PDB file of N, CA, C and O in Angstrom:
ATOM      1  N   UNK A   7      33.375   5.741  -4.124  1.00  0.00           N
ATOM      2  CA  UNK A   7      33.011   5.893  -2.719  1.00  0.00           C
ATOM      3  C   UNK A   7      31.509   6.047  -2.564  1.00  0.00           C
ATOM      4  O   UNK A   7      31.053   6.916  -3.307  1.00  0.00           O
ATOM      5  N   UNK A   8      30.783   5.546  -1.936  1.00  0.00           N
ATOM      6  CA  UNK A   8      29.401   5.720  -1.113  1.00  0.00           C
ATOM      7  C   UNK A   8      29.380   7.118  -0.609  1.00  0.00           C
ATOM      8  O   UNK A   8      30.123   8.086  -0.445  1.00  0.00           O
ATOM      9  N   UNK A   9      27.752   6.607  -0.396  1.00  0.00           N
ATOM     10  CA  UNK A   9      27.435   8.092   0.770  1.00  0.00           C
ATOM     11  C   UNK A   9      28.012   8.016   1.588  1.00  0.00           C
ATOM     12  O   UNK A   9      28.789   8.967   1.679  1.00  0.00           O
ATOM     13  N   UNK A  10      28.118   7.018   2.680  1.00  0.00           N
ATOM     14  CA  UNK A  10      28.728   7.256   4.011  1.00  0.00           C
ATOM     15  C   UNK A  10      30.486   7.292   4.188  1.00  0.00           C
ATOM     16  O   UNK A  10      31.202   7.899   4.984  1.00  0.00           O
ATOM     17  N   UNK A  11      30.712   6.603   3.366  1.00  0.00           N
ATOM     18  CA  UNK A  11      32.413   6.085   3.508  1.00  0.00           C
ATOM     19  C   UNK A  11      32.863   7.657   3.107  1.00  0.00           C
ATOM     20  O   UNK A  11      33.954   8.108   3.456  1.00  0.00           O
ATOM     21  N   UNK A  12      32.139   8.231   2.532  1.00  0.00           N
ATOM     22  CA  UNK A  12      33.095   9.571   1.811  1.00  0.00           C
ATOM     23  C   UNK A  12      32.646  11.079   2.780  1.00  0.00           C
ATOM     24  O   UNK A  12      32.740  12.271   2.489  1.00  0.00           O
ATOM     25  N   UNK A  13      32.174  10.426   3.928  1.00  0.00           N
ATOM     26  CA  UNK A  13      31.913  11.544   5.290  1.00  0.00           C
ATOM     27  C   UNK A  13      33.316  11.028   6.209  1.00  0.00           C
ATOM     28  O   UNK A  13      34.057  10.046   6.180  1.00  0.00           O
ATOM     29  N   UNK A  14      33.216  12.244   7.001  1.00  0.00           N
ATOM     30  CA  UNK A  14      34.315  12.124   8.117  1.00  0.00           C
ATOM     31  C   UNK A  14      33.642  11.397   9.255  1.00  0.00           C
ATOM     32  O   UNK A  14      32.736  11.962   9.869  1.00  0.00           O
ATOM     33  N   UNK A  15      33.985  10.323   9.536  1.00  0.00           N
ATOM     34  CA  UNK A  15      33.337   9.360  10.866  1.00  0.00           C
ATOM     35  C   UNK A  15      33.434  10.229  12.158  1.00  0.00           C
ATOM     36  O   UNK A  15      34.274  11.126  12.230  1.00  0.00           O
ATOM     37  N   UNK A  16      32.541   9.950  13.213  1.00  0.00           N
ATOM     38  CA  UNK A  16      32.664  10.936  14.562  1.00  0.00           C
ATOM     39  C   UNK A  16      32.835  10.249  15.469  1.00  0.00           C
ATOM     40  O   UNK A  16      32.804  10.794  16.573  1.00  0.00           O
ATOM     41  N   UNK A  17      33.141   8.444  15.385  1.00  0.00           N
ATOM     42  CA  UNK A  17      34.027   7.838  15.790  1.00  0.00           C
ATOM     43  C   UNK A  17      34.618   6.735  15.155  1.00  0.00           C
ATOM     44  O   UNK A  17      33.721   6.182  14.518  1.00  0.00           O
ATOM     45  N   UNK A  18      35.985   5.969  14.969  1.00  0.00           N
ATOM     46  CA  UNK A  18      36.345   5.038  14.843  1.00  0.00           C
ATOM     47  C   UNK A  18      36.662   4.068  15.759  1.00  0.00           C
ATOM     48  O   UNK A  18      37.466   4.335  16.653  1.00  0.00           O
ATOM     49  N   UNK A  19      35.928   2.498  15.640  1.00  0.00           N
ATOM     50  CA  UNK A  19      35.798   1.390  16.376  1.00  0.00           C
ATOM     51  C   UNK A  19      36.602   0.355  15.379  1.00  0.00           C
ATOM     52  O   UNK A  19      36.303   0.035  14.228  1.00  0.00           O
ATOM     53  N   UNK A  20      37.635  -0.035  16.126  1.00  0.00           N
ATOM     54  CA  UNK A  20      38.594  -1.394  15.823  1.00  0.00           C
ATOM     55  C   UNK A  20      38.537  -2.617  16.593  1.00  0.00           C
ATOM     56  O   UNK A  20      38.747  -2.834  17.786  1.00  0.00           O
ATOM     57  N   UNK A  21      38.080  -3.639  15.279  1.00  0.00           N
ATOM     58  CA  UNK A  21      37.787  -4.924  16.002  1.00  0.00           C
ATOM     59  C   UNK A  21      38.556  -5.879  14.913  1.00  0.00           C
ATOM     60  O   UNK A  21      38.030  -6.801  14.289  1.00  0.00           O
ATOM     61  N   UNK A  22      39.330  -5.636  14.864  1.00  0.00           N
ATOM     62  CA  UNK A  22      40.421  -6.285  14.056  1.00  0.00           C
ATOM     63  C   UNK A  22      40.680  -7.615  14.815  1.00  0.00           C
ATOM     64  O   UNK A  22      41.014  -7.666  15.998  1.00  0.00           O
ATOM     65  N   UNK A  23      40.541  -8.394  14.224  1.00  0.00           N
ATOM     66  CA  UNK A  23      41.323  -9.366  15.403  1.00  0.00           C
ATOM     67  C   UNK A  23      39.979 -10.481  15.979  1.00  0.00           C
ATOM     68  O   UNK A  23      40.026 -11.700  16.142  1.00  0.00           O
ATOM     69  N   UNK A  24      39.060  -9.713  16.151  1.00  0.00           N
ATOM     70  CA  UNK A  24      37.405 -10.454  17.068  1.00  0.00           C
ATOM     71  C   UNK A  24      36.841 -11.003  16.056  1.00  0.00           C
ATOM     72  O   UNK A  24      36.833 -10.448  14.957  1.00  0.00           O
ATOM     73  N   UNK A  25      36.247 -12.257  16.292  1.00  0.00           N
ATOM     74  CA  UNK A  25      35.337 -13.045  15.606  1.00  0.00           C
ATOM     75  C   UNK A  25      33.698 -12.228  15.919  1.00  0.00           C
ATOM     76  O   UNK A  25      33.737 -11.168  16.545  1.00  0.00           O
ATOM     77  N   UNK A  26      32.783 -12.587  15.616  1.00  0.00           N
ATOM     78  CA  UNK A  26      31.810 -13.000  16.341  1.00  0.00           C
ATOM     79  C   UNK A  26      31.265 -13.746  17.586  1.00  0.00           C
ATOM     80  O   UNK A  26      31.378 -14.962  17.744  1.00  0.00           O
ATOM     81  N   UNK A  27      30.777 -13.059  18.289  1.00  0.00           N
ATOM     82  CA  UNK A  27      29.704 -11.644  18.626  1.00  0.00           C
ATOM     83  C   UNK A  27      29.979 -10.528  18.970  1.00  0.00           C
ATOM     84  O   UNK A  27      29.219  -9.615  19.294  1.00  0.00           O
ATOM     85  N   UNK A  28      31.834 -10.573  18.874  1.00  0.00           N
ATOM     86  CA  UNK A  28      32.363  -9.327  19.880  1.00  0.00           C
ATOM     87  C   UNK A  28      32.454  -8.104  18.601  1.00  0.00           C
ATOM     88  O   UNK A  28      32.493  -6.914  18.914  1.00  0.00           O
ATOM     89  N   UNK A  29      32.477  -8.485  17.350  1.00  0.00           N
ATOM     90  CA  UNK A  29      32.041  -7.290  16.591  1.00  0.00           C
ATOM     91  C   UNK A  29      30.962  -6.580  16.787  1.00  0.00           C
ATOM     92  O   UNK A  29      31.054  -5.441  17.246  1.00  0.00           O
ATOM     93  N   UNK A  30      29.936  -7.059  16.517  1.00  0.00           N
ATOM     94  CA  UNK A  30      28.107  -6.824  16.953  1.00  0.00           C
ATOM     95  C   UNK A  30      27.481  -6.184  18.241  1.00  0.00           C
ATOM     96  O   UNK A  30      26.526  -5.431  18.431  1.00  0.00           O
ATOM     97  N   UNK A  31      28.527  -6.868  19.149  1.00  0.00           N
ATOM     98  CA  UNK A  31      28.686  -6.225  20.732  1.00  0.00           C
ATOM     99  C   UNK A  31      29.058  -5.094  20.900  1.00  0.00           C
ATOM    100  O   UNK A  31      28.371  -4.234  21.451  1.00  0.00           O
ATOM    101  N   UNK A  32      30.276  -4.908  20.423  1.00  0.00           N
ATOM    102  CA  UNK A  32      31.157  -3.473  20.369  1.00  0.00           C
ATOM    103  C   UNK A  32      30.647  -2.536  19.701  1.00  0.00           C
ATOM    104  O   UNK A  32      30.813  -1.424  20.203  1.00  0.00           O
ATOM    105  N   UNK A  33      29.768  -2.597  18.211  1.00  0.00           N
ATOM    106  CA  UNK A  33      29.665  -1.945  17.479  1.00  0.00           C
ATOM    107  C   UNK A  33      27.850  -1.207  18.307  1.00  0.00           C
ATOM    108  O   UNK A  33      27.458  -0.054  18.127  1.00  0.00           O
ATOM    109  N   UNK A  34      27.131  -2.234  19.112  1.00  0.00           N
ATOM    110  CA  UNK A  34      26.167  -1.615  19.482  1.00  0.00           C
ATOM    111  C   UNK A  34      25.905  -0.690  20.716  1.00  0.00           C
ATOM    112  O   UNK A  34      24.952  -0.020  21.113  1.00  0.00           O
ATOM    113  N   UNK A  35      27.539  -1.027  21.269  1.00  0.00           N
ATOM    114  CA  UNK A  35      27.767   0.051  22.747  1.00  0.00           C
ATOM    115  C   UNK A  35      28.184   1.283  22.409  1.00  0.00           C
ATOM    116  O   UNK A  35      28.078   2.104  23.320  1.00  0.00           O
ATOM    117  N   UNK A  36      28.680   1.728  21.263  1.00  0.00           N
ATOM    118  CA  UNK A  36      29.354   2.561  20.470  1.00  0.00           C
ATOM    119  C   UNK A  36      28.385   3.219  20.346  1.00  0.00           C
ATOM    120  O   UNK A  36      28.140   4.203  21.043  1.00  0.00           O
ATOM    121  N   UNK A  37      27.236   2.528  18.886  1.00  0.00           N
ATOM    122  CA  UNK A  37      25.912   3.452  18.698  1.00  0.00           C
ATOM    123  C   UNK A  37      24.969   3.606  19.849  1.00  0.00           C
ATOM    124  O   UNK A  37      24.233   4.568  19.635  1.00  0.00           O
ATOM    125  N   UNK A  38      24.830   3.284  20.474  1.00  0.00           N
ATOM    126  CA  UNK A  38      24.113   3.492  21.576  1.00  0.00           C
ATOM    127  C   UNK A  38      24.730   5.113  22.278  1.00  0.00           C
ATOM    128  O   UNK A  38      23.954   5.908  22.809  1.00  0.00           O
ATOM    129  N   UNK A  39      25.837   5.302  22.181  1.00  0.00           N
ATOM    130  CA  UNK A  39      26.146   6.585  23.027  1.00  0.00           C
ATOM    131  C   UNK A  39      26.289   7.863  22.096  1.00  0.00           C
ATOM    132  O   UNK A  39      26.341   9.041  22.448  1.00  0.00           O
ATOM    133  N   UNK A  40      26.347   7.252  20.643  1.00  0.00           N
ATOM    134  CA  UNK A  40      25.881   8.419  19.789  1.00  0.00           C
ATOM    135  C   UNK A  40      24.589   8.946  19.646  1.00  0.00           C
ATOM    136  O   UNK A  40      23.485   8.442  19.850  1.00  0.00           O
ATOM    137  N   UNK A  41      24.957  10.124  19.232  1.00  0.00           N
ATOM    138  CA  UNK A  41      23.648  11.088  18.730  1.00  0.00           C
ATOM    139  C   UNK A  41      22.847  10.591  17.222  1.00  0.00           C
ATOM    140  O   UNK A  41      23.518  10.346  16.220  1.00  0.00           O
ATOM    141  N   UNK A  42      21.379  10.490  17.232  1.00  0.00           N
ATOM    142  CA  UNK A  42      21.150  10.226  15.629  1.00  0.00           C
ATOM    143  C   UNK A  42      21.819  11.367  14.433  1.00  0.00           C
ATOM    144  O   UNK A  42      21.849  12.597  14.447  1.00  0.00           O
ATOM    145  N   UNK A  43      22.182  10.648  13.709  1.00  0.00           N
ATOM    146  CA  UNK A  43      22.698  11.180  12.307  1.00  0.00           C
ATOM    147  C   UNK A  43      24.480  10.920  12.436  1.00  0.00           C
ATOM    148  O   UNK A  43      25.331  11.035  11.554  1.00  0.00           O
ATOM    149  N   UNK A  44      24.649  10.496  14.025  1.00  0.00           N
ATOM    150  CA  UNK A  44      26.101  10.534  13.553  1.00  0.00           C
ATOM    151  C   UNK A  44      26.769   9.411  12.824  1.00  0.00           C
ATOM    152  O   UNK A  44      26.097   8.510  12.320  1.00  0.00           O
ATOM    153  N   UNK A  45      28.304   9.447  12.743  1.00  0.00           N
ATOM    154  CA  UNK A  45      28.424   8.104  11.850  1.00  0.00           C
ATOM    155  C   UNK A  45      29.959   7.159  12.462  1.00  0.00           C
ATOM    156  O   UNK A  45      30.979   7.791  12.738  1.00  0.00           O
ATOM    157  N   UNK A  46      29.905   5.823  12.582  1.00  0.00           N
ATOM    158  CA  UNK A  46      30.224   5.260  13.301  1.00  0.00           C
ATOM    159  C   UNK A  46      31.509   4.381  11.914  1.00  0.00           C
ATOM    160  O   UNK A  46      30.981   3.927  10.899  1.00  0.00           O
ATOM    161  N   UNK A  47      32.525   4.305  12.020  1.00  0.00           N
ATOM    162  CA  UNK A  47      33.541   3.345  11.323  1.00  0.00           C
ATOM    163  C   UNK A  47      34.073   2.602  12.131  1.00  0.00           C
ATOM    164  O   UNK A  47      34.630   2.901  13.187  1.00  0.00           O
ATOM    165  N   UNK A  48      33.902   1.486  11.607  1.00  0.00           N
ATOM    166  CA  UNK A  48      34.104  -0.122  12.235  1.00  0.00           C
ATOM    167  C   UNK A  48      35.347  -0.522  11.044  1.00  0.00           C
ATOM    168  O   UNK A  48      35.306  -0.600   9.816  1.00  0.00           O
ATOM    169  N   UNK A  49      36.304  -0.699  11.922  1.00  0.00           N
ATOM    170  CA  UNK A  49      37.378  -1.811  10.576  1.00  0.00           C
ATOM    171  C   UNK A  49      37.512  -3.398  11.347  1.00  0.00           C
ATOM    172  O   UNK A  49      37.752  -3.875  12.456  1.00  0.00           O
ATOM    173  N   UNK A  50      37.241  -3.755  10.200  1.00  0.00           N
ATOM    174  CA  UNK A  50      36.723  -5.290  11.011  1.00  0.00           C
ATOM    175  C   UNK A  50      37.373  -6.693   9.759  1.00  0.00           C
ATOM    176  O   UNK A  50      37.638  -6.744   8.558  1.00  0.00           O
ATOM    177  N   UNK A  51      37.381  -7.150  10.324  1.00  0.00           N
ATOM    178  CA  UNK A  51      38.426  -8.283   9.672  1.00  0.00           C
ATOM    179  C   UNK A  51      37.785  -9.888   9.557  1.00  0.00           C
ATOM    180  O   UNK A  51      38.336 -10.915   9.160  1.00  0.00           O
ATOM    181  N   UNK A  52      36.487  -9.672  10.036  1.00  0.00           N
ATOM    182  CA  UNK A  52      35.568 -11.073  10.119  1.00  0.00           C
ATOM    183  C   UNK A  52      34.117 -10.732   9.436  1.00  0.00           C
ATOM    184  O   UNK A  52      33.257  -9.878   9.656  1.00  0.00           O
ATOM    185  N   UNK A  53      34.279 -11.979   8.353  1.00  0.00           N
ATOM    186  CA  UNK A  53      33.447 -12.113   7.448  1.00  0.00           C
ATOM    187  C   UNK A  53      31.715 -12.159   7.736  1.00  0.00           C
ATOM    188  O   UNK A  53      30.819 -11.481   7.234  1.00  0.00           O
ATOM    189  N   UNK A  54      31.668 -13.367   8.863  1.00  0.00           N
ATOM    190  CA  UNK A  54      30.653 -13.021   9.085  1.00  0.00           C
ATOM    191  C   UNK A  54      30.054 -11.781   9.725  1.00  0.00           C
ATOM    192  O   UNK A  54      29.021 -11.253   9.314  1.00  0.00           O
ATOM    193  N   UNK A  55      30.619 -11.439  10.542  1.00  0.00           N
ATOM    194  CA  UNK A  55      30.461  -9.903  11.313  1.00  0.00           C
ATOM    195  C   UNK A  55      29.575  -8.459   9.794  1.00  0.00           C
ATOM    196  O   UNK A  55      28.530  -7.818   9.687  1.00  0.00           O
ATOM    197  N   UNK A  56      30.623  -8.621   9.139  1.00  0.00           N
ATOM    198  CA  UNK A  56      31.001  -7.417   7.940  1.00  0.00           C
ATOM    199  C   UNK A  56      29.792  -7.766   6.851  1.00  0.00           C
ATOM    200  O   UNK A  56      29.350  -6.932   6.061  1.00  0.00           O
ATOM    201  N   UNK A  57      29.453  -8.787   6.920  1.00  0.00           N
ATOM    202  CA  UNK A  57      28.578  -9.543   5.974  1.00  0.00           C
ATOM    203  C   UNK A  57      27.143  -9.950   6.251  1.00  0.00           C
ATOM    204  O   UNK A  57      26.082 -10.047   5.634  1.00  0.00           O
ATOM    205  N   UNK A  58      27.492 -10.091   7.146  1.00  0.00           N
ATOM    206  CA  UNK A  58      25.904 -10.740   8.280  1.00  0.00           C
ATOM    207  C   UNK A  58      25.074 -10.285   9.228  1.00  0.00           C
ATOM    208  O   UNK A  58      23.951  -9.783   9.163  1.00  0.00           O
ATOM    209  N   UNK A  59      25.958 -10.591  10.321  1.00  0.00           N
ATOM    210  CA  UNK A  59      25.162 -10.159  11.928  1.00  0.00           C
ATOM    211  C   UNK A  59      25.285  -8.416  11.490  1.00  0.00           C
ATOM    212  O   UNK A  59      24.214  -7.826  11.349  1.00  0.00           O
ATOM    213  N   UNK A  60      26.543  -7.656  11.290  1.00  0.00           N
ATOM    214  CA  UNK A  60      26.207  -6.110  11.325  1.00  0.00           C
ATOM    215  C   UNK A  60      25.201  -5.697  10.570  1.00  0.00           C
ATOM    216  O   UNK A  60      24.341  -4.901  10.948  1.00  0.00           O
ATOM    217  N   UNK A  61      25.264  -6.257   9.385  1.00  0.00           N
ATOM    218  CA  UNK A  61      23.733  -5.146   8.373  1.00  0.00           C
ATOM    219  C   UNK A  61      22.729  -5.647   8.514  1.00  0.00           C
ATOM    220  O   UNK A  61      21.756  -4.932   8.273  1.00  0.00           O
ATOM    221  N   UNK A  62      22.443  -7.191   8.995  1.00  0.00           N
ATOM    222  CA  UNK A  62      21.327  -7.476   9.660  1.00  0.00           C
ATOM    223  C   UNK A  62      20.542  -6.544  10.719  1.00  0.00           C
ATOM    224  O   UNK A  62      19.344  -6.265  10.751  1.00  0.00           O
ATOM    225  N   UNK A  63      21.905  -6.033  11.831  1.00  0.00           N
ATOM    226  CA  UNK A  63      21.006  -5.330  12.639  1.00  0.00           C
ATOM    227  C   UNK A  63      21.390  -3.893  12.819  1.00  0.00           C
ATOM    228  O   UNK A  63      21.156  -3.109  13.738  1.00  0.00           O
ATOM    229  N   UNK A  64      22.104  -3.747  11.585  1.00  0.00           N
ATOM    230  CA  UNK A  64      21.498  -2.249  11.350  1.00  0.00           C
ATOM    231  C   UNK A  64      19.930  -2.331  10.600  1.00  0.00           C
ATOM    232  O   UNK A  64      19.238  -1.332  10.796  1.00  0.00           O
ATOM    233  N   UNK A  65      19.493  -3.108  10.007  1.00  0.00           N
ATOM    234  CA  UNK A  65      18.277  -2.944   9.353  1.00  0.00           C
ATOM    235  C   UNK A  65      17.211  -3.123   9.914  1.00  0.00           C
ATOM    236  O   UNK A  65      16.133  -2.627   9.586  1.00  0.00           O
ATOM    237  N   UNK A  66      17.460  -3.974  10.965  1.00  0.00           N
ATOM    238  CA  UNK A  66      16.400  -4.365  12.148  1.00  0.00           C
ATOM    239  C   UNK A  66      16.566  -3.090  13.354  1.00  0.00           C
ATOM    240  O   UNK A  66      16.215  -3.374  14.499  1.00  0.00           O
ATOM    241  N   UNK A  67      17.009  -1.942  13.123  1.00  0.00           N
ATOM    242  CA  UNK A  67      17.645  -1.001  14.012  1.00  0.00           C
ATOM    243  C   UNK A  67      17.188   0.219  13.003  1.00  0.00           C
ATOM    244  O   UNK A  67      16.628   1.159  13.567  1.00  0.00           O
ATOM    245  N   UNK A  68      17.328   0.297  11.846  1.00  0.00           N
ATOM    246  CA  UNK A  68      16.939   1.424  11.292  1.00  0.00           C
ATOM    247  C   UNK A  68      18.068   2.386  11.112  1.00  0.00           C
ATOM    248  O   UNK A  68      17.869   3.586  11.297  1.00  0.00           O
ATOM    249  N   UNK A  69      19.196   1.951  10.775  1.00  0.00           N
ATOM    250  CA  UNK A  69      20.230   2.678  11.154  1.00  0.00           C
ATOM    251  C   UNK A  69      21.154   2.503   9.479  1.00  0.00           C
ATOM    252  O   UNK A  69      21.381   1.442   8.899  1.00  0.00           O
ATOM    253  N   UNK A  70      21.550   3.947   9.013  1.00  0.00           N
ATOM    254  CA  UNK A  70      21.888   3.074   7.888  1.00  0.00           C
ATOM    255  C   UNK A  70      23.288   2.437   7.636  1.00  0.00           C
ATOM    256  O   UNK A  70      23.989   2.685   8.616  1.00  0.00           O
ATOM    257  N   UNK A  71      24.076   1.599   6.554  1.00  0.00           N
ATOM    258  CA  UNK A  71      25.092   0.570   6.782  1.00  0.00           C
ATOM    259  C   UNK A  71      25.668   0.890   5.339  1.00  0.00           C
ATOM    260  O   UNK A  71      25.224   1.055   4.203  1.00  0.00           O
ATOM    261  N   UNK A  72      26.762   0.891   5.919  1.00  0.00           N
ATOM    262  CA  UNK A  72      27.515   0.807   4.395  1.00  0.00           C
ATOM    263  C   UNK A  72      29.084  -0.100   5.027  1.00  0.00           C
ATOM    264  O   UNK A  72      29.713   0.007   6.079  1.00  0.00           O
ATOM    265  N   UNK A  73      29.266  -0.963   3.814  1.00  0.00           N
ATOM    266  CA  UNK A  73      30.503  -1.357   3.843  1.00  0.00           C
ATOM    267  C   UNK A  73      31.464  -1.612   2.270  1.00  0.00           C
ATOM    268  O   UNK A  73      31.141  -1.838   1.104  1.00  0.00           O
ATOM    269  N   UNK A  74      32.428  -1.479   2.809  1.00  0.00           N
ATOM    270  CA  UNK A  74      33.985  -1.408   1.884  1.00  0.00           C
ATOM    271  C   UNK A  74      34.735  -1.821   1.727  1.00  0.00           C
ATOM    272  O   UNK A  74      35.727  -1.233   2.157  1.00  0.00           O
ATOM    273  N   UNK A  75      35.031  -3.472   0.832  1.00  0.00           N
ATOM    274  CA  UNK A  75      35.668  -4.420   1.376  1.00  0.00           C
ATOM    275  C   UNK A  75      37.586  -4.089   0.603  1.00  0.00           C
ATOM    276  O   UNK A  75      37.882  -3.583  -0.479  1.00  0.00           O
ATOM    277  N   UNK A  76      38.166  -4.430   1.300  1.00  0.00           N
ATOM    278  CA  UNK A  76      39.400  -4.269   0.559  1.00  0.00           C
ATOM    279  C   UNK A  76      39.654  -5.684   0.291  1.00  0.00           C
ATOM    280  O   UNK A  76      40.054  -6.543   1.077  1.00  0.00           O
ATOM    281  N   UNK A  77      39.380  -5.778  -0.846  1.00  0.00           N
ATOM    282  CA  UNK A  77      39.837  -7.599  -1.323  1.00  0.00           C
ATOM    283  C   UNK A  77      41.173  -8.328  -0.881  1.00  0.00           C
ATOM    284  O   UNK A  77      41.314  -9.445  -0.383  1.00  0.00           O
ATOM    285  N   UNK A  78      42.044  -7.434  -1.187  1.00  0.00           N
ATOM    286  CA  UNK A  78      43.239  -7.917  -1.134  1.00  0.00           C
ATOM    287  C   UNK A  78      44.109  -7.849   0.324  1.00  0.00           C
ATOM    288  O   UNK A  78      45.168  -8.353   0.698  1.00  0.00           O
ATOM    289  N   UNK A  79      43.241  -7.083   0.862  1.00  0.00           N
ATOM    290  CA  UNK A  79      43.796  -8.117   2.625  1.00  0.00           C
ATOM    291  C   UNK A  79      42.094  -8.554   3.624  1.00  0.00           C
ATOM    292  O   UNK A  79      42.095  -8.829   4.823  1.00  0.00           O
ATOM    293  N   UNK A  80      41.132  -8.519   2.959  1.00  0.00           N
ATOM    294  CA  UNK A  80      40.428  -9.518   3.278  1.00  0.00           C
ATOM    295  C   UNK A  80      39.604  -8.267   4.475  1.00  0.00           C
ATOM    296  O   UNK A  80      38.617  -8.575   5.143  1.00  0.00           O
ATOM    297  N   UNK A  81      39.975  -7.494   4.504  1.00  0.00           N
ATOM    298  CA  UNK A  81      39.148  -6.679   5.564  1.00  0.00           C
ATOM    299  C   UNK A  81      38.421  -5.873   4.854  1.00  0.00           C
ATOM    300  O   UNK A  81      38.560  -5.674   3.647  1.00  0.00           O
ATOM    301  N   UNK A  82      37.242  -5.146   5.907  1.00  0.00           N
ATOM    302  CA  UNK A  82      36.231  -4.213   5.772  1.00  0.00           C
ATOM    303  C   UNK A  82      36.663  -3.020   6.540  1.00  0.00           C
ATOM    304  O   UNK A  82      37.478  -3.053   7.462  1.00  0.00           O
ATOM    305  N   UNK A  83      35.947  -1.772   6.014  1.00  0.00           N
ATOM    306  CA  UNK A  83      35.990  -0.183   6.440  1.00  0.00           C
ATOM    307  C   UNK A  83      33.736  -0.593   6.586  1.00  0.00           C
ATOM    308  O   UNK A  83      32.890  -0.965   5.772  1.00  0.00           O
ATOM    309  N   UNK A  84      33.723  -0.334   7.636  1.00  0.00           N
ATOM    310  CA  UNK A  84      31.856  -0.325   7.676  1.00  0.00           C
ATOM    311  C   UNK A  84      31.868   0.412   8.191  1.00  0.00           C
ATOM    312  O   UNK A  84      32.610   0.772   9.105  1.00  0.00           O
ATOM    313  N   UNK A  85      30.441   1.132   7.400  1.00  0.00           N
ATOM    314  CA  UNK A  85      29.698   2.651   8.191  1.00  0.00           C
ATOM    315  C   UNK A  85      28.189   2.850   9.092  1.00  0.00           C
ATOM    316  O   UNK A  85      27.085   2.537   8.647  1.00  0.00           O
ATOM    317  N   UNK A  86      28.351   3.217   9.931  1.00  0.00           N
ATOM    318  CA  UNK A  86      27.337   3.057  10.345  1.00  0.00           C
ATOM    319  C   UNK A  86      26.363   4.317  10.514  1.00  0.00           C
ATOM    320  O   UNK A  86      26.908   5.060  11.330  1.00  0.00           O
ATOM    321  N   UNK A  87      25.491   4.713  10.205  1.00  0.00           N
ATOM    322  CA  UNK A  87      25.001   6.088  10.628  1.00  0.00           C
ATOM    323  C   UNK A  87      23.971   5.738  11.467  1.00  0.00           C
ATOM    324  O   UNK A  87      23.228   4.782  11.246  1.00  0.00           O
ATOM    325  N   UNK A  88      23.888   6.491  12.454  1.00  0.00           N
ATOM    326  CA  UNK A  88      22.667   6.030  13.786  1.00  0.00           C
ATOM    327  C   UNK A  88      21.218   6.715  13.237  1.00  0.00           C
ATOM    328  O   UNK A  88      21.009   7.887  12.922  1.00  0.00           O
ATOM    329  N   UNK A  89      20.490   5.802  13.238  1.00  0.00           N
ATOM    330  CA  UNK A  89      18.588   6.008  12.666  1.00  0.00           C
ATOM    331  C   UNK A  89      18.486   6.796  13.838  1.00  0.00           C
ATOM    332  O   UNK A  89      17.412   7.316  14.141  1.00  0.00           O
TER     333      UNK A  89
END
């Protein structure tokens, strides 16, 4: 387990199901209403989302990112902690 995955999240966001942009969308209305330091879990089921556009702009955001892929059904557990 990571740093972040092995904290208790202070919210969970499900986008199971959404392609892109509606991961990226959802995930930035979320952090936006948190406090810095808190931490945000996204379970997300699209590659590019989990892979790409999210840690892209957590890094361009300052915010830090962790993700957790479960191979064997193809989804992610991602963390987000607000910069």
């Amino acid at each position: 387990m990571g740093e972040l995955s092995s904290k208790t999240p202070d919210q969970v966001l499900d986008v199971m199901g959404r392609v892109c942009p509606y991961p990226l969308v959802l995930a930035k209305k979320s952090v936006e209403k948190m406090a810095s330091g808190q931490l945000l879990k996204i379970l997300c089921d699209a590659p590019a989302s989990a892979e790409d556009s999210l840690p892209k702009w957590c890094e361009k955001q300052g915010h830090k990112f962790e993700s957790v892929k479960d191979e064997a059904k193809g989804t992610w557990d991602i963390y987000i902690q607000k910069g």
